[in-house]
JSON list of C-alpha atoms in Angstrom, two decimals:
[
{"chain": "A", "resi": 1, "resn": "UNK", "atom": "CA", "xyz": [0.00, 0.00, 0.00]},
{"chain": "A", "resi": 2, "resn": "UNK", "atom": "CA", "xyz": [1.57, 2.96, -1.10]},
{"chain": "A", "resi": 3, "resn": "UNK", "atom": "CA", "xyz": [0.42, 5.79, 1.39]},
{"chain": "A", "resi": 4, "resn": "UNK", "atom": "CA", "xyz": [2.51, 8.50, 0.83]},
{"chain": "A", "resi": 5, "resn": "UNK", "atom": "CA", "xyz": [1.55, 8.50, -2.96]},
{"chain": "A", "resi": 6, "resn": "UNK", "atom": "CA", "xyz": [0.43, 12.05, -4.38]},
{"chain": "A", "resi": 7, "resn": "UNK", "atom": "CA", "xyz": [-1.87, 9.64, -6.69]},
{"chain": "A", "resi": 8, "resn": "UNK", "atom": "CA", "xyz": [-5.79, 10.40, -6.38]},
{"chain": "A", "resi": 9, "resn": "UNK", "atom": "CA", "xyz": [-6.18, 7.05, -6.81]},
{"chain": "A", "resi": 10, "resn": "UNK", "atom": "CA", "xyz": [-4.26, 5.75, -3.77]},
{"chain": "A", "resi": 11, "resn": "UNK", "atom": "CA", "xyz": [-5.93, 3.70, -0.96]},
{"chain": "A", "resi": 12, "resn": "UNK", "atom": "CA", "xyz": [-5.33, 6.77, 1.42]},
{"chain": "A", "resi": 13, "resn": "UNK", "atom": "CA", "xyz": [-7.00, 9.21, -1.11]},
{"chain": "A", "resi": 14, "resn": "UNK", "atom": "CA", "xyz": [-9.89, 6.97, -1.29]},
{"chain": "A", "resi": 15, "resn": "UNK", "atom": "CA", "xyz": [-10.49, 6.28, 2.38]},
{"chain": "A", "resi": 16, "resn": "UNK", "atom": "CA", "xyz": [-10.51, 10.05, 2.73]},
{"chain": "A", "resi": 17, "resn": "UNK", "atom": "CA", "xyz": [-13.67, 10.33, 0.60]},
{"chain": "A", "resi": 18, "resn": "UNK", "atom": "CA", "xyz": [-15.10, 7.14, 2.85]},
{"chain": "A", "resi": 19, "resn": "UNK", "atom": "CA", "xyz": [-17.91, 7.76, 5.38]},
{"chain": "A", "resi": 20, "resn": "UNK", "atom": "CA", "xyz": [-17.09, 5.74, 8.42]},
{"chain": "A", "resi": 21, "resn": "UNK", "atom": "CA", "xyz": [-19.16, 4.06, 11.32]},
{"chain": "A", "resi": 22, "resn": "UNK", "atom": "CA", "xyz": [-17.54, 2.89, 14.37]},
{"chain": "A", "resi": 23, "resn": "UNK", "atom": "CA", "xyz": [-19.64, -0.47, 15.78]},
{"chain": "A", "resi": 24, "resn": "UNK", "atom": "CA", "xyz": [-19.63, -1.46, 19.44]},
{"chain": "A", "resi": 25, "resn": "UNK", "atom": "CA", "xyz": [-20.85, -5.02, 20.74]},
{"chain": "A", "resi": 26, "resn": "UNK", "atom": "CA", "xyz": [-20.51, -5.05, 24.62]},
{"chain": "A", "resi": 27, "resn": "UNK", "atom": "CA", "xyz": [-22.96, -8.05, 25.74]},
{"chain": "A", "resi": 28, "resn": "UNK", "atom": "CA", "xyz": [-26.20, -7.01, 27.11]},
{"chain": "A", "resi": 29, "resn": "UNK", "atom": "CA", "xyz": [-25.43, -3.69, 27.34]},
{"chain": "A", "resi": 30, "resn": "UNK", "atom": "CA", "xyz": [-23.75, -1.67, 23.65]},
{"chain": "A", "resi": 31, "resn": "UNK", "atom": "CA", "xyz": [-25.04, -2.92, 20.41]},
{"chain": "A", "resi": 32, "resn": "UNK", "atom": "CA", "xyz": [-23.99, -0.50, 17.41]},
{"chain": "A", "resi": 33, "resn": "UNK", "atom": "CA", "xyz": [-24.71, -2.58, 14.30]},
{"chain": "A", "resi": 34, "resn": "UNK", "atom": "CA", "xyz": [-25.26, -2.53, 10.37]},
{"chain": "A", "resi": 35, "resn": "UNK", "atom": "CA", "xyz": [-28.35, -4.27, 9.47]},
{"chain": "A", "resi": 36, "resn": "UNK", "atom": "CA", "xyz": [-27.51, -3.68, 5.59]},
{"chain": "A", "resi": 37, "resn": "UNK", "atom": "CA", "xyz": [-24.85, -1.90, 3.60]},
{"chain": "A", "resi": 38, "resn": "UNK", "atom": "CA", "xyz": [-21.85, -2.70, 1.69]},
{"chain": "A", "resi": 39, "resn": "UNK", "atom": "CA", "xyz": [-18.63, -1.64, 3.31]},
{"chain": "A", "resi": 40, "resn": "UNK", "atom": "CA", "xyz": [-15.46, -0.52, 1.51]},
{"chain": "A", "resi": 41, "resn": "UNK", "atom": "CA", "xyz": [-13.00, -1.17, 4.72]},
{"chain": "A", "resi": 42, "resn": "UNK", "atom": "CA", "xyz": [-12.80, -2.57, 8.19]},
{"chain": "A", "resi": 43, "resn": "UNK", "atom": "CA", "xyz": [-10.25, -1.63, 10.83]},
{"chain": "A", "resi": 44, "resn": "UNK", "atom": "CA", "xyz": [-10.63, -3.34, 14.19]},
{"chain": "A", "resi": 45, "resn": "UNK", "atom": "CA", "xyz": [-9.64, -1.47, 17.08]},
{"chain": "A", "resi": 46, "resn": "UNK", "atom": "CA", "xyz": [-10.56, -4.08, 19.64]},
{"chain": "A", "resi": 47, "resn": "UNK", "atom": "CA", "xyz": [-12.31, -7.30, 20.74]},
{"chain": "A", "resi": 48, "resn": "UNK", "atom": "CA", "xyz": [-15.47, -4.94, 21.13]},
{"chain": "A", "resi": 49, "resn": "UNK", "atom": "CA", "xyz": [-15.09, -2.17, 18.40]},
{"chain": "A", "resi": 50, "resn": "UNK", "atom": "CA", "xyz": [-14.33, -1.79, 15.06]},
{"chain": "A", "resi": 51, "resn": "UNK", "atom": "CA", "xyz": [-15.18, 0.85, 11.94]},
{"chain": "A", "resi": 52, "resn": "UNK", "atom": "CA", "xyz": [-16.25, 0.35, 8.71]},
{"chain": "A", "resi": 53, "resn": "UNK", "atom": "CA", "xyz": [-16.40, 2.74, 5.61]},
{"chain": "A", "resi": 54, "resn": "UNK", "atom": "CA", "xyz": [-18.94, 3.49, 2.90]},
{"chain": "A", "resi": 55, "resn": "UNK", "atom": "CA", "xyz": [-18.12, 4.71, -0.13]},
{"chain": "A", "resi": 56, "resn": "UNK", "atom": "CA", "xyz": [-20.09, 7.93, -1.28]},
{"chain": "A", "resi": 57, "resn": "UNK", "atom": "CA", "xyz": [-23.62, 6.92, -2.60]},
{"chain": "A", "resi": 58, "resn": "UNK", "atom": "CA", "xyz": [-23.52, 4.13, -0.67]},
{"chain": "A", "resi": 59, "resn": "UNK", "atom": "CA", "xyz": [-26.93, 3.21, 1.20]},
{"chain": "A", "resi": 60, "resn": "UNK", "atom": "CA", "xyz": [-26.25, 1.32, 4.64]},
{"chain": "A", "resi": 61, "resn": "UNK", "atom": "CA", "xyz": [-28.65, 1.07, 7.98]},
{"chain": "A", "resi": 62, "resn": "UNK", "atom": "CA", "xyz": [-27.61, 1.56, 11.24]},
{"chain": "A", "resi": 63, "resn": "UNK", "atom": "CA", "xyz": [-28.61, 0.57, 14.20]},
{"chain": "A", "resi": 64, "resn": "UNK", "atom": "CA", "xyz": [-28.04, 0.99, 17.83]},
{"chain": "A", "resi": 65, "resn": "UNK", "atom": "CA", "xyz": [-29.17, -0.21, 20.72]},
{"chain": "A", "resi": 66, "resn": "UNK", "atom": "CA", "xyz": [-27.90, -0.09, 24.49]},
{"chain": "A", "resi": 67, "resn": "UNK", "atom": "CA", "xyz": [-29.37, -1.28, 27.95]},
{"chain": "A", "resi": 68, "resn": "UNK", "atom": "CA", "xyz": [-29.02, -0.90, 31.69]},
{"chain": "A", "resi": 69, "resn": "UNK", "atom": "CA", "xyz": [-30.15, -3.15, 34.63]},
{"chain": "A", "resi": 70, "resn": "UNK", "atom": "CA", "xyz": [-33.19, -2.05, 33.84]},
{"chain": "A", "resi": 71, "resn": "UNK", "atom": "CA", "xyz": [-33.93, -2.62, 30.81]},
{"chain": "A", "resi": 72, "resn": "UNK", "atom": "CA", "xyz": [-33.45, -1.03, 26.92]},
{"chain": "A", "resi": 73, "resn": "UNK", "atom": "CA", "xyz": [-32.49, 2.88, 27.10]},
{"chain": "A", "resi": 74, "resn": "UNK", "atom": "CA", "xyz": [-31.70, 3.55, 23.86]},
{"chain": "A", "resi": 75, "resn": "UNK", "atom": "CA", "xyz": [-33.55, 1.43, 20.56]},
{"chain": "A", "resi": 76, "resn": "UNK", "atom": "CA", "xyz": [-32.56, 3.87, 17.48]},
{"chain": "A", "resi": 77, "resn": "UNK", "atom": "CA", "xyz": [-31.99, 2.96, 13.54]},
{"chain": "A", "resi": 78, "resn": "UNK", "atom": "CA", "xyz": [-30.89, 5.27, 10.63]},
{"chain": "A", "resi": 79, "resn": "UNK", "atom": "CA", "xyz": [-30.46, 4.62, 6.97]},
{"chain": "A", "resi": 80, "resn": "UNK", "atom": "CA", "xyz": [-28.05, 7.12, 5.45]},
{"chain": "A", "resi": 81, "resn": "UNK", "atom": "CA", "xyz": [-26.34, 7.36, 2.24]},
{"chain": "A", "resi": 82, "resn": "UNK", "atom": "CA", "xyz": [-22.67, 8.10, 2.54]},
{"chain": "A", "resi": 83, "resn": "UNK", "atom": "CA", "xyz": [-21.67, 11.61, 1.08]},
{"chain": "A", "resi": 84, "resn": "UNK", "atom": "CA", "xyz": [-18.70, 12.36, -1.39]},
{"chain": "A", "resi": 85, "resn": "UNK", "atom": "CA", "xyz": [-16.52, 15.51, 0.61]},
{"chain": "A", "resi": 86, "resn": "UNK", "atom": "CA", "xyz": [-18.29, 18.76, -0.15]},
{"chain": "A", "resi": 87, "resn": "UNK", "atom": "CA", "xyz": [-21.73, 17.44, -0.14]},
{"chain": "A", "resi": 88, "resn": "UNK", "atom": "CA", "xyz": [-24.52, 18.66, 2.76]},
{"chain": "A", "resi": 89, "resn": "UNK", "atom": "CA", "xyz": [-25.14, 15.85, 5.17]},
{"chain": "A", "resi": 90, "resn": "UNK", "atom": "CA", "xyz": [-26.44, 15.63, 8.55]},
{"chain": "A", "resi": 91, "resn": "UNK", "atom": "CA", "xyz": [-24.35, 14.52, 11.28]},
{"chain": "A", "resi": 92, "resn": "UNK", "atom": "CA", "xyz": [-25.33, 11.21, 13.23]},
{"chain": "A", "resi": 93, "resn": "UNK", "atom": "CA", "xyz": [-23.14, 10.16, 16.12]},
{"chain": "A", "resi": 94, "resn": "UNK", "atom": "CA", "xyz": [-20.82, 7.37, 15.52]},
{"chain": "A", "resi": 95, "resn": "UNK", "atom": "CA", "xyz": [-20.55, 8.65, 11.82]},
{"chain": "A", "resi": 96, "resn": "UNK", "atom": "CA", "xyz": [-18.10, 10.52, 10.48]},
{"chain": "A", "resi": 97, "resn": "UNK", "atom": "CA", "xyz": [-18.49, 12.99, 8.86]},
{"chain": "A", "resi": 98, "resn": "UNK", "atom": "CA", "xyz": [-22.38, 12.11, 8.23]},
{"chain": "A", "resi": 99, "resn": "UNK", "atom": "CA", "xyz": [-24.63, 11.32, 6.27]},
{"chain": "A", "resi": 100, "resn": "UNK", "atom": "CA", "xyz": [-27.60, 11.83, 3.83]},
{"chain": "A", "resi": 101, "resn": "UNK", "atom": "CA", "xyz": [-30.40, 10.98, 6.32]},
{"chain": "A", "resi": 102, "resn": "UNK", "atom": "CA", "xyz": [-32.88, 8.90, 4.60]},
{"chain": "A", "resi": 103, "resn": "UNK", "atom": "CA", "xyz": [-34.82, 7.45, 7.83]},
{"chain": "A", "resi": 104, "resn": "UNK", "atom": "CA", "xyz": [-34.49, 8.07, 11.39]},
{"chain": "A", "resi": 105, "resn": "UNK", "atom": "CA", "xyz": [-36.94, 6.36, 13.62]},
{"chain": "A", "resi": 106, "resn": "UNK", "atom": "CA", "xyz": [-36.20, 5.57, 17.83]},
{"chain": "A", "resi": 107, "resn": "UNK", "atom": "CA", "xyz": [-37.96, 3.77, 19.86]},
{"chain": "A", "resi": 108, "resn": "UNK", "atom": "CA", "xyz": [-37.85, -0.30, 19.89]},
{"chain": "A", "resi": 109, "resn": "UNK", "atom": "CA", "xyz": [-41.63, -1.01, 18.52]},
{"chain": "A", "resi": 110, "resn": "UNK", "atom": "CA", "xyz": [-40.99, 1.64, 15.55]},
{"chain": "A", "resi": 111, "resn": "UNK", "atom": "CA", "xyz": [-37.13, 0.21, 14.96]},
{"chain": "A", "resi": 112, "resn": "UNK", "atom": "CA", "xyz": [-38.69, -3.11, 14.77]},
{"chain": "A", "resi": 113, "resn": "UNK", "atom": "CA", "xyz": [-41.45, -2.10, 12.22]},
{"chain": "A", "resi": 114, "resn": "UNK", "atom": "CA", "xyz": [-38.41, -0.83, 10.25]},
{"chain": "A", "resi": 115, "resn": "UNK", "atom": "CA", "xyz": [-36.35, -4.14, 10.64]},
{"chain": "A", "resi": 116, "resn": "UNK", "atom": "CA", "xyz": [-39.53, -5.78, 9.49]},
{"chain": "A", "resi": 117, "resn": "UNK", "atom": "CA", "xyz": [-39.82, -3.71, 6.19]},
{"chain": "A", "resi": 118, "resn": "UNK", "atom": "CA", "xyz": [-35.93, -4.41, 5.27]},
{"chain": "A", "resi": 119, "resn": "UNK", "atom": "CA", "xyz": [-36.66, -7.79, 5.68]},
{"chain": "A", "resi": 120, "resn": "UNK", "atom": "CA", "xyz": [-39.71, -8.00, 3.29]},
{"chain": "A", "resi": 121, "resn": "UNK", "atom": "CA", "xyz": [-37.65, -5.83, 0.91]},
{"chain": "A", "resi": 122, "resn": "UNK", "atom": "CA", "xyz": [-34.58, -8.93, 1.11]},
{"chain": "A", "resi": 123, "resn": "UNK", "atom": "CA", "xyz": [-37.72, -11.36, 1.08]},
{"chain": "A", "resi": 124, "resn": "UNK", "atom": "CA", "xyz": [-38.56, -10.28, -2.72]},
{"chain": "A", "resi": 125, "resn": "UNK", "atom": "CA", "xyz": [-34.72, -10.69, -3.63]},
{"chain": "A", "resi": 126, "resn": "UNK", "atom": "CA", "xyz": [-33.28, -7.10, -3.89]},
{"chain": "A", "resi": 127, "resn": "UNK", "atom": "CA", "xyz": [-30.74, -6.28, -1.79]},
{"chain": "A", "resi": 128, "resn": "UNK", "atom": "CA", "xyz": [-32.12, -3.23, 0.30]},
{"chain": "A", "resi": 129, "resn": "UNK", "atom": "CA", "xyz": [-28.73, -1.15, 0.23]},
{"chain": "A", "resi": 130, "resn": "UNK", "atom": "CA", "xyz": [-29.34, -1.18, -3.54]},
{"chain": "A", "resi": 131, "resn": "UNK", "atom": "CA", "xyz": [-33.35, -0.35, -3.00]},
{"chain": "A", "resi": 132, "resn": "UNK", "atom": "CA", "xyz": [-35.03, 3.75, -3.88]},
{"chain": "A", "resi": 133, "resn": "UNK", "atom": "CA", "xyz": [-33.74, 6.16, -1.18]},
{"chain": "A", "resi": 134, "resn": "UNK", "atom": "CA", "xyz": [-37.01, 7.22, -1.33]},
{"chain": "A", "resi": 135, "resn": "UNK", "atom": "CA", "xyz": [-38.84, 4.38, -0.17]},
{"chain": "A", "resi": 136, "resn": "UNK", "atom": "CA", "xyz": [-36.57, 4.34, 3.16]},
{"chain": "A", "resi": 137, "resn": "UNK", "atom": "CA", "xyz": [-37.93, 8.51, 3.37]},
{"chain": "A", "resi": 138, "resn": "UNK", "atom": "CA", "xyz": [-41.82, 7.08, 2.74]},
{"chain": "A", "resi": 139, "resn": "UNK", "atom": "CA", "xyz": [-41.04, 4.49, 5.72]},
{"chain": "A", "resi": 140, "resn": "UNK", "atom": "CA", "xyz": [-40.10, 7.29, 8.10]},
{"chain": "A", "resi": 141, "resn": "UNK", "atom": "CA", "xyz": [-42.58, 9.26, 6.88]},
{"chain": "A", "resi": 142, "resn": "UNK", "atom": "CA", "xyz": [-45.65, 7.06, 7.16]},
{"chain": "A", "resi": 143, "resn": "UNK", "atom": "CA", "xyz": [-44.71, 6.06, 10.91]},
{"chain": "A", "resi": 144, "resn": "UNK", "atom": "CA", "xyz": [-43.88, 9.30, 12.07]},
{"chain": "A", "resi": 145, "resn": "UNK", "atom": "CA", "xyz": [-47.67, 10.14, 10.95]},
{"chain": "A", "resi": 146, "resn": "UNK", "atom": "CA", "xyz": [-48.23, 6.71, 12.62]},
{"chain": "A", "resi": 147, "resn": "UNK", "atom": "CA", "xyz": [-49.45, 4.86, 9.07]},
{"chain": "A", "resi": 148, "resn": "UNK", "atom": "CA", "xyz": [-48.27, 1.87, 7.82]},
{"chain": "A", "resi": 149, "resn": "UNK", "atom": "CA", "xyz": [-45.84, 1.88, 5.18]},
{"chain": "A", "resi": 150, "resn": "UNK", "atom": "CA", "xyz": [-46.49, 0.26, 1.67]},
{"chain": "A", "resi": 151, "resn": "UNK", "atom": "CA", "xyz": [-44.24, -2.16, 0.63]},
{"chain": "A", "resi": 152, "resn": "UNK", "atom": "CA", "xyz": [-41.52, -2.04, -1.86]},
{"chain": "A", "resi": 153, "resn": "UNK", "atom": "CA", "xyz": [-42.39, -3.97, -4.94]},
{"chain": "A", "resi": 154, "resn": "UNK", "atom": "CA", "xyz": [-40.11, -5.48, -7.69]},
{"chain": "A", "resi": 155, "resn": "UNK", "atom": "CA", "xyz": [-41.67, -3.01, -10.73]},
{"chain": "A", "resi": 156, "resn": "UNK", "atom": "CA", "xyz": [-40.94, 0.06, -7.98]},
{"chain": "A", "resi": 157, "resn": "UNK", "atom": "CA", "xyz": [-37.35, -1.79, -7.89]},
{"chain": "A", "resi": 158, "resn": "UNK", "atom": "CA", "xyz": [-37.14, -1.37, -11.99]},
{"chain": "A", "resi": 159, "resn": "UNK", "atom": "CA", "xyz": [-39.11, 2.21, -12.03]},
{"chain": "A", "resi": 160, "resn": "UNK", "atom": "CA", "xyz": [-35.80, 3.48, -9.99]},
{"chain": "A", "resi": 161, "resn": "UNK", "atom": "CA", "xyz": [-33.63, 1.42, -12.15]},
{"chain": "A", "resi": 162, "resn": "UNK", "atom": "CA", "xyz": [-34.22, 2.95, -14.46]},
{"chain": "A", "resi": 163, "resn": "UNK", "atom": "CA", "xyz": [-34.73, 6.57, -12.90]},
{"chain": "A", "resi": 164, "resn": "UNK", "atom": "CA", "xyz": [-31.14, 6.10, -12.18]},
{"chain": "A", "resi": 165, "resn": "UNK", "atom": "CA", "xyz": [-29.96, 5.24, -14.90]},
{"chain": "A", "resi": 166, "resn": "UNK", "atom": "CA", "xyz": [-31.45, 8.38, -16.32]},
{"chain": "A", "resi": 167, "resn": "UNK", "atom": "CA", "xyz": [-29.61, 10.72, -13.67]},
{"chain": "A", "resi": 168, "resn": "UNK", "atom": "CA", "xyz": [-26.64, 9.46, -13.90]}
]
């Protein structure tokens, strides 16, 4: 790995442009997770921590969870798309710098309902890092008005497909 290289396409140019998420899994009492993403790097720091990076555009969900003796204290998830430097993004603790904040929902009944609808999205074989932002924003949006979400359907899949393709 050459480091010191003036190359934009070196490894250290690259993980400069990398949004990164430090995880922490201390039994029963810190659990900082990703329920879906794909990561571009992983540095362990420890038996209990480590941090992975996203690549800009990349859609991963994140979720965190810690306890006490008496019981959950904190239930949160967040789906963000990792920003390329110079972009706006929202900050999000444990993420550096941020993120494009696609959902944000706390609260362990709501963060399960969320769980629930990434699962039926992997259920109908797409891959939900690669699913519409948007449909992650109509999730958070229809429970924070406390309505059920609709679900994400394989010709919704191909409609952004193809929207994509278009933008890009």
């Amino acid at each position: 790995m050459n480091i010191g290289s003036a190359n934009p396409q070196s490894p250290q140019m690259d993980a400069d442009r990398l949004t990164r998420v430090e995880l922490t899994w201390i039994e029963n009492q810190v659990e900082f997770w990703i329920r879906f993403g794909h990561e571009a790097t992983e540095t362990i720091l420890d038996r209990r921590r480590r941090v992975l990076g996203f690549a800009p555009g990349s859609i991963f969900a994140f979720v965190r969870w810690a306890a006490n003796e008496h019981g959950t204290v904190l239930s949160r998830i967040d789906i963000l798309r990792a920003v390329a430097p110079g972009q706006p993004f929202t900050t999000v603790p444990f993420v550096a710098p941020g993120g494009e904040l696609l959902l944000h929902i706390t609260g362990w009944p709501r963060v399960e309902r969320v769980l629930q609808a990434i699962d039926a999205v992997e259920a109908i074989g797409i891959d939900a890092a690669d699913a519409a932002p948007d449909h992650w924003q109509h999730i958070h949006n229809r429970l924070a008005a406390g309505e059920a979400p609709r679900l994400y359907s394989r010709s919704r899949h191909v409609a952004w497909l193809m929207r994509r393709r278009i933008l890009s």
